[in-house]
Amino acid sequence: MEDLKKISVQKNNDGTELDVFNPTPYKLIGKGLQGAVFKVSDDRCVKVYVDEKYCTMERNALEAGQNSNIVPHMFEVGPNYIVMEYINGESLRDYLEKYTTFPYSMTKRILSLFHQMEKVGYKRIDANLRHIYVVNGGLKVIDHVNSLSINRTAPIKFLKGLRKRRLMGSFLEQVKELDYERYSKWKKALREHYGIEY
């Protein structure tokens, strides 16, 4: 895809945001500190990275997970971009808006997701609520730049997102019932490393 080379993504002067130059017809659908994502078709998007090292890191993480059903499928990799599956689903952040307690069936799916992330070999067993998508009865996770480099066995970002929505308590009570060992590990990590008592 020759026109992908026309897209430029770089950090602004203070390094807190991305400046995007996009002379292509591809719609910008998201951006973070490492890159910007553009929709290229109904089933594909492209992530263009600020630095080639981030592209390499995410490519390696996505390659590790290609045999699972929890990460986007990759179609093409360039020096600073990856064309991957466009996840057509609802983010978990939006999905949970209608709930006042965490849905029990979703707790089972989240535990299965984290277990699959471990099986893939990811070191960071965590994700923002906005990076987990509910699709066809399953879950997919996007943004894997740090999945192989950051060692986090307790899903701190995930739990903080639930805490903000007052759903952490009901979720952890269900985890306690379904997987006590994991619950104990997460509770200890929350207390010792982040000062969060549950």
PDB file of C-alpha atoms in Angstrom:
ATOM      1  CA  MET A   1       0.000   0.000   0.000  1.00  0.00           C
ATOM      2  CA  GLU A   2       2.148   2.777  -1.392  1.00  0.00           C
ATOM      3  CA  ASP A   3      -0.037   5.632  -0.101  1.00  0.00           C
ATOM      4  CA  LEU A   4       0.637   4.592   3.529  1.00  0.00           C
ATOM      5  CA  LYS A   5       4.119   6.059   3.130  1.00  0.00           C
ATOM      6  CA  LYS A   6       2.526   9.502   2.727  1.00  0.00           C
ATOM      7  CA  ILE A   7       1.160   9.453   6.290  1.00  0.00           C
ATOM      8  CA  SER A   8       3.423  11.103   8.847  1.00  0.00           C
ATOM      9  CA  VAL A   9       3.067  10.746  12.622  1.00  0.00           C
ATOM     10  CA  GLN A  10       5.334  12.511  15.109  1.00  0.00           C
ATOM     11  CA  LYS A  11       5.279  13.755  18.678  1.00  0.00           C
ATOM     12  CA  ASN A  12       4.564  17.444  19.186  1.00  0.00           C
ATOM     13  CA  ASN A  13       7.154  19.804  20.712  1.00  0.00           C
ATOM     14  CA  ASP A  14       6.455  18.878  24.341  1.00  0.00           C
ATOM     15  CA  GLY A  15       6.071  15.157  23.530  1.00  0.00           C
ATOM     16  CA  THR A  16       2.590  14.888  25.033  1.00  0.00           C
ATOM     17  CA  GLU A  17       0.578  14.421  21.841  1.00  0.00           C
ATOM     18  CA  LEU A  18       0.915  13.291  18.245  1.00  0.00           C
ATOM     19  CA  ASP A  19       0.879  15.528  15.212  1.00  0.00           C
ATOM     20  CA  VAL A  20      -0.598  13.675  12.240  1.00  0.00           C
ATOM     21  CA  PHE A  21      -0.171  14.529   8.557  1.00  0.00           C
ATOM     22  CA  ASN A  22      -2.572  12.448   6.467  1.00  0.00           C
ATOM     23  CA  PRO A  23      -3.010  13.328   2.772  1.00  0.00           C
ATOM     24  CA  THR A  24      -4.766   9.979   2.147  1.00  0.00           C
ATOM     25  CA  PRO A  25      -8.527   9.286   2.207  1.00  0.00           C
ATOM     26  CA  TYR A  26      -8.068   7.002   5.229  1.00  0.00           C
ATOM     27  CA  LYS A  27     -10.019   8.180   8.268  1.00  0.00           C
ATOM     28  CA  LEU A  28      -8.142   8.708  11.556  1.00  0.00           C
ATOM     29  CA  ILE A  29      -9.875   6.491  14.149  1.00  0.00           C
ATOM     30  CA  GLY A  30      -7.492   6.720  17.107  1.00  0.00           C
ATOM     31  CA  LYS A  31      -4.129   7.857  18.358  1.00  0.00           C
ATOM     32  CA  GLY A  32      -1.916   7.477  21.389  1.00  0.00           C
ATOM     33  CA  LEU A  33       1.704   8.310  22.171  1.00  0.00           C
ATOM     34  CA  GLN A  34       3.227   5.585  19.984  1.00  0.00           C
ATOM     35  CA  GLY A  35       1.130   5.868  16.837  1.00  0.00           C
ATOM     36  CA  ALA A  36      -2.094   6.694  15.030  1.00  0.00           C
ATOM     37  CA  VAL A  37      -4.676   4.318  13.544  1.00  0.00           C
ATOM     38  CA  PHE A  38      -6.521   4.832  10.256  1.00  0.00           C
ATOM     39  CA  LYS A  39      -9.383   2.799   8.796  1.00  0.00           C
ATOM     40  CA  VAL A  40      -8.449   1.604   5.292  1.00  0.00           C
ATOM     41  CA  SER A  41     -11.463  -0.664   4.555  1.00  0.00           C
ATOM     42  CA  ASP A  42     -14.424  -2.304   6.289  1.00  0.00           C
ATOM     43  CA  ASP A  43     -12.191  -5.036   7.691  1.00  0.00           C
ATOM     44  CA  ARG A  44      -8.729  -3.426   7.830  1.00  0.00           C
ATOM     45  CA  CYS A  45      -6.956  -0.580   9.555  1.00  0.00           C
ATOM     46  CA  VAL A  46      -3.371   0.606   9.645  1.00  0.00           C
ATOM     47  CA  LYS A  47      -1.347   1.761  12.622  1.00  0.00           C
ATOM     48  CA  VAL A  48       1.423   4.208  11.742  1.00  0.00           C
ATOM     49  CA  TYR A  49       4.103   4.559  14.410  1.00  0.00           C
ATOM     50  CA  VAL A  50       6.161   7.504  15.620  1.00  0.00           C
ATOM     51  CA  ASP A  51       9.244   5.299  15.852  1.00  0.00           C
ATOM     52  CA  GLU A  52      10.157   2.068  14.061  1.00  0.00           C
ATOM     53  CA  LYS A  53      11.000   0.446  17.415  1.00  0.00           C
ATOM     54  CA  TYR A  54       7.317   0.665  18.452  1.00  0.00           C
ATOM     55  CA  CYS A  55       6.314  -0.959  15.160  1.00  0.00           C
ATOM     56  CA  THR A  56       8.770  -3.802  15.803  1.00  0.00           C
ATOM     57  CA  MET A  57       7.554  -4.244  19.391  1.00  0.00           C
ATOM     58  CA  GLU A  58       3.895  -4.448  18.366  1.00  0.00           C
ATOM     59  CA  ARG A  59       4.651  -6.674  15.356  1.00  0.00           C
ATOM     60  CA  ASN A  60       6.446  -9.140  17.651  1.00  0.00           C
ATOM     61  CA  ALA A  61       3.540  -9.144  20.121  1.00  0.00           C
ATOM     62  CA  LEU A  62       0.928  -9.580  17.390  1.00  0.00           C
ATOM     63  CA  GLU A  63       2.964 -12.370  15.769  1.00  0.00           C
ATOM     64  CA  ALA A  64       3.057 -14.184  19.114  1.00  0.00           C
ATOM     65  CA  GLY A  65      -0.732 -14.018  19.328  1.00  0.00           C
ATOM     66  CA  GLN A  66      -1.688 -14.801  15.714  1.00  0.00           C
ATOM     67  CA  ASN A  67      -2.726 -18.375  16.567  1.00  0.00           C
ATOM     68  CA  SER A  68      -5.043 -17.149  19.315  1.00  0.00           C
ATOM     69  CA  ASN A  69      -8.365 -15.396  18.762  1.00  0.00           C
ATOM     70  CA  ILE A  70      -7.643 -12.476  21.118  1.00  0.00           C
ATOM     71  CA  VAL A  71      -5.529 -10.152  18.908  1.00  0.00           C
ATOM     72  CA  PRO A  72      -6.105  -8.561  15.484  1.00  0.00           C
ATOM     73  CA  HIS A  73      -4.927 -10.517  12.454  1.00  0.00           C
ATOM     74  CA  MET A  74      -1.963  -8.903  10.627  1.00  0.00           C
ATOM     75  CA  PHE A  75      -1.991  -8.455   6.837  1.00  0.00           C
ATOM     76  CA  GLU A  76       1.085  -6.363   6.060  1.00  0.00           C
ATOM     77  CA  VAL A  77       4.041  -4.918   7.958  1.00  0.00           C
ATOM     78  CA  GLY A  78       6.196  -1.981   6.856  1.00  0.00           C
ATOM     79  CA  PRO A  79       9.089  -0.264   8.604  1.00  0.00           C
ATOM     80  CA  ASN A  80       6.747   2.050  10.553  1.00  0.00           C
ATOM     81  CA  TYR A  81       3.259   0.629   9.988  1.00  0.00           C
ATOM     82  CA  ILE A  82       1.141  -2.490  10.422  1.00  0.00           C
ATOM     83  CA  VAL A  83      -1.992  -3.222   8.398  1.00  0.00           C
ATOM     84  CA  MET A  84      -4.228  -5.306  10.637  1.00  0.00           C
ATOM     85  CA  GLU A  85      -7.778  -6.473  11.162  1.00  0.00           C
ATOM     86  CA  TYR A  86     -10.235  -3.690  11.966  1.00  0.00           C
ATOM     87  CA  ILE A  87     -12.075  -4.807  15.107  1.00  0.00           C
ATOM     88  CA  ASN A  88     -15.738  -4.088  14.502  1.00  0.00           C
ATOM     89  CA  GLY A  89     -17.146  -4.295  18.005  1.00  0.00           C
ATOM     90  CA  GLU A  90     -17.945  -2.324  21.132  1.00  0.00           C
ATOM     91  CA  SER A  91     -15.178  -1.379  23.538  1.00  0.00           C
ATOM     92  CA  LEU A  92     -15.555  -2.836  27.019  1.00  0.00           C
ATOM     93  CA  ARG A  93     -15.544   0.742  28.337  1.00  0.00           C
ATOM     94  CA  ASP A  94     -18.712   1.504  26.339  1.00  0.00           C
ATOM     95  CA  TYR A  95     -20.233  -1.924  26.946  1.00  0.00           C
ATOM     96  CA  LEU A  96     -20.075  -1.450  30.734  1.00  0.00           C
ATOM     97  CA  GLU A  97     -21.888   1.915  30.664  1.00  0.00           C
ATOM     98  CA  LYS A  98     -25.239   0.165  31.120  1.00  0.00           C
ATOM     99  CA  TYR A  99     -24.210  -1.830  34.210  1.00  0.00           C
ATOM    100  CA  THR A 100     -24.161  -0.964  37.912  1.00  0.00           C
ATOM    101  CA  THR A 101     -22.502  -4.276  38.849  1.00  0.00           C
ATOM    102  CA  PHE A 102     -20.011  -6.172  36.730  1.00  0.00           C
ATOM    103  CA  PRO A 103     -21.807  -8.854  34.654  1.00  0.00           C
ATOM    104  CA  TYR A 104     -20.923 -12.356  35.882  1.00  0.00           C
ATOM    105  CA  SER A 105     -20.733 -13.791  32.361  1.00  0.00           C
ATOM    106  CA  MET A 106     -18.250 -11.073  31.413  1.00  0.00           C
ATOM    107  CA  THR A 107     -16.069 -11.869  34.452  1.00  0.00           C
ATOM    108  CA  LYS A 108     -15.694 -15.416  33.105  1.00  0.00           C
ATOM    109  CA  ARG A 109     -14.744 -14.037  29.690  1.00  0.00           C
ATOM    110  CA  ILE A 110     -12.212 -11.595  31.180  1.00  0.00           C
ATOM    111  CA  LEU A 111     -10.561 -14.367  33.192  1.00  0.00           C
ATOM    112  CA  SER A 112     -10.381 -16.482  30.040  1.00  0.00           C
ATOM    113  CA  LEU A 113      -8.893 -13.522  28.131  1.00  0.00           C
ATOM    114  CA  PHE A 114      -6.147 -12.977  30.717  1.00  0.00           C
ATOM    115  CA  HIS A 115      -5.439 -16.715  30.743  1.00  0.00           C
ATOM    116  CA  GLN A 116      -5.079 -16.684  26.949  1.00  0.00           C
ATOM    117  CA  MET A 117      -2.732 -13.674  27.153  1.00  0.00           C
ATOM    118  CA  GLU A 118      -0.537 -15.703  29.516  1.00  0.00           C
ATOM    119  CA  LYS A 119      -0.625 -18.694  27.134  1.00  0.00           C
ATOM    120  CA  VAL A 120       0.506 -16.470  24.242  1.00  0.00           C
ATOM    121  CA  GLY A 121       3.511 -15.481  26.350  1.00  0.00           C
ATOM    122  CA  TYR A 122       2.637 -11.873  27.096  1.00  0.00           C
ATOM    123  CA  LYS A 123       4.330 -10.340  30.123  1.00  0.00           C
ATOM    124  CA  ARG A 124       1.789  -7.539  30.508  1.00  0.00           C
ATOM    125  CA  ILE A 125      -1.447  -9.244  31.525  1.00  0.00           C
ATOM    126  CA  ASP A 126      -3.435  -6.027  31.518  1.00  0.00           C
ATOM    127  CA  ALA A 127      -5.357  -3.699  29.190  1.00  0.00           C
ATOM    128  CA  ASN A 128      -7.305  -0.466  29.280  1.00  0.00           C
ATOM    129  CA  LEU A 129     -11.066  -0.950  29.102  1.00  0.00           C
ATOM    130  CA  ARG A 130     -11.060   0.979  25.803  1.00  0.00           C
ATOM    131  CA  HIS A 131      -8.574  -1.509  24.320  1.00  0.00           C
ATOM    132  CA  ILE A 132     -10.749  -4.586  24.961  1.00  0.00           C
ATOM    133  CA  TYR A 133     -13.475  -5.189  22.364  1.00  0.00           C
ATOM    134  CA  VAL A 134     -16.601  -7.308  22.660  1.00  0.00           C
ATOM    135  CA  VAL A 135     -16.976  -9.167  19.348  1.00  0.00           C
ATOM    136  CA  ASN A 136     -19.152 -12.159  18.388  1.00  0.00           C
ATOM    137  CA  GLY A 137     -19.423 -13.407  21.958  1.00  0.00           C
ATOM    138  CA  GLY A 138     -15.662 -13.186  22.446  1.00  0.00           C
ATOM    139  CA  LEU A 139     -13.094 -10.550  23.380  1.00  0.00           C
ATOM    140  CA  LYS A 140     -10.186  -9.060  21.420  1.00  0.00           C
ATOM    141  CA  VAL A 141      -7.445  -6.778  22.709  1.00  0.00           C
ATOM    142  CA  ILE A 142      -5.693  -4.040  20.740  1.00  0.00           C
ATOM    143  CA  ASP A 143      -2.556  -1.971  21.451  1.00  0.00           C
ATOM    144  CA  HIS A 144       0.148  -4.540  22.144  1.00  0.00           C
ATOM    145  CA  VAL A 145       3.295  -2.390  21.901  1.00  0.00           C
ATOM    146  CA  ASN A 146       4.268  -3.235  25.492  1.00  0.00           C
ATOM    147  CA  SER A 147       2.756  -6.726  25.793  1.00  0.00           C
ATOM    148  CA  LEU A 148       6.146  -8.446  25.602  1.00  0.00           C
ATOM    149  CA  SER A 149       8.241  -5.809  27.378  1.00  0.00           C
ATOM    150  CA  ILE A 150       6.360  -4.643  30.484  1.00  0.00           C
ATOM    151  CA  ASN A 151       6.071  -7.267  33.214  1.00  0.00           C
ATOM    152  CA  ARG A 152       2.665  -6.900  34.887  1.00  0.00           C
ATOM    153  CA  THR A 153       0.859  -9.939  36.225  1.00  0.00           C
ATOM    154  CA  ALA A 154      -1.966  -7.988  37.890  1.00  0.00           C
ATOM    155  CA  PRO A 155      -4.280  -6.029  35.540  1.00  0.00           C
ATOM    156  CA  ILE A 156      -3.829  -2.647  37.219  1.00  0.00           C
ATOM    157  CA  LYS A 157      -5.059  -0.457  34.317  1.00  0.00           C
ATOM    158  CA  PHE A 158      -8.059  -2.715  33.897  1.00  0.00           C
ATOM    159  CA  LEU A 159      -8.920  -2.635  37.614  1.00  0.00           C
ATOM    160  CA  LYS A 160      -8.406   1.139  37.866  1.00  0.00           C
ATOM    161  CA  GLY A 161     -10.831   1.551  34.949  1.00  0.00           C
ATOM    162  CA  LEU A 162     -13.393  -0.556  36.810  1.00  0.00           C
ATOM    163  CA  ARG A 163     -12.770   1.342  40.033  1.00  0.00           C
ATOM    164  CA  LYS A 164     -13.544   4.628  38.268  1.00  0.00           C
ATOM    165  CA  ARG A 165     -16.892   3.150  37.202  1.00  0.00           C
ATOM    166  CA  ARG A 166     -17.563   1.641  40.658  1.00  0.00           C
ATOM    167  CA  LEU A 167     -17.456  -1.868  39.202  1.00  0.00           C
ATOM    168  CA  MET A 168     -14.194  -3.109  40.707  1.00  0.00           C
ATOM    169  CA  GLY A 169     -15.776  -4.480  43.886  1.00  0.00           C
ATOM    170  CA  SER A 170     -18.398  -6.619  42.148  1.00  0.00           C
ATOM    171  CA  PHE A 171     -15.808  -7.840  39.614  1.00  0.00           C
ATOM    172  CA  LEU A 172     -13.288  -8.866  42.282  1.00  0.00           C
ATOM    173  CA  GLU A 173     -15.957 -10.633  44.345  1.00  0.00           C
ATOM    174  CA  GLN A 174     -16.741 -12.755  41.292  1.00  0.00           C
ATOM    175  CA  VAL A 175     -13.046 -13.399  40.629  1.00  0.00           C
ATOM    176  CA  LYS A 176     -12.712 -14.468  44.279  1.00  0.00           C
ATOM    177  CA  GLU A 177     -15.393 -17.085  43.690  1.00  0.00           C
ATOM    178  CA  LEU A 178     -14.112 -18.258  40.276  1.00  0.00           C
ATOM    179  CA  ASP A 179     -10.322 -18.118  40.739  1.00  0.00           C
ATOM    180  CA  TYR A 180      -9.264 -17.488  44.336  1.00  0.00           C
ATOM    181  CA  GLU A 181      -5.541 -17.764  43.605  1.00  0.00           C
ATOM    182  CA  ARG A 182      -5.686 -15.032  40.964  1.00  0.00           C
ATOM    183  CA  TYR A 183      -7.892 -12.890  43.208  1.00  0.00           C
ATOM    184  CA  SER A 184      -5.357 -13.097  46.068  1.00  0.00           C
ATOM    185  CA  LYS A 185      -2.474 -12.151  43.766  1.00  0.00           C
ATOM    186  CA  TRP A 186      -4.361  -9.150  42.356  1.00  0.00           C
ATOM    187  CA  LYS A 187      -5.489  -7.953  45.794  1.00  0.00           C
ATOM    188  CA  LYS A 188      -1.905  -8.093  47.080  1.00  0.00           C
ATOM    189  CA  ALA A 189      -0.559  -6.197  44.034  1.00  0.00           C
ATOM    190  CA  LEU A 190      -3.220  -3.491  44.388  1.00  0.00           C
ATOM    191  CA  ARG A 191      -2.319  -2.958  48.040  1.00  0.00           C
ATOM    192  CA  GLU A 192       1.479  -3.219  47.864  1.00  0.00           C
ATOM    193  CA  HIS A 193       2.232  -1.400  44.630  1.00  0.00           C
ATOM    194  CA  TYR A 194      -0.633   1.022  44.205  1.00  0.00           C
ATOM    195  CA  GLY A 195      -1.987   1.642  47.696  1.00  0.00           C
ATOM    196  CA  ILE A 196      -5.471   0.529  46.643  1.00  0.00           C
ATOM    197  CA  GLU A 197      -7.305  -1.333  49.357  1.00  0.00           C
ATOM    198  CA  TYR A 198     -10.099  -3.653  48.452  1.00  0.00           C
TER     199      TYR A 198
END
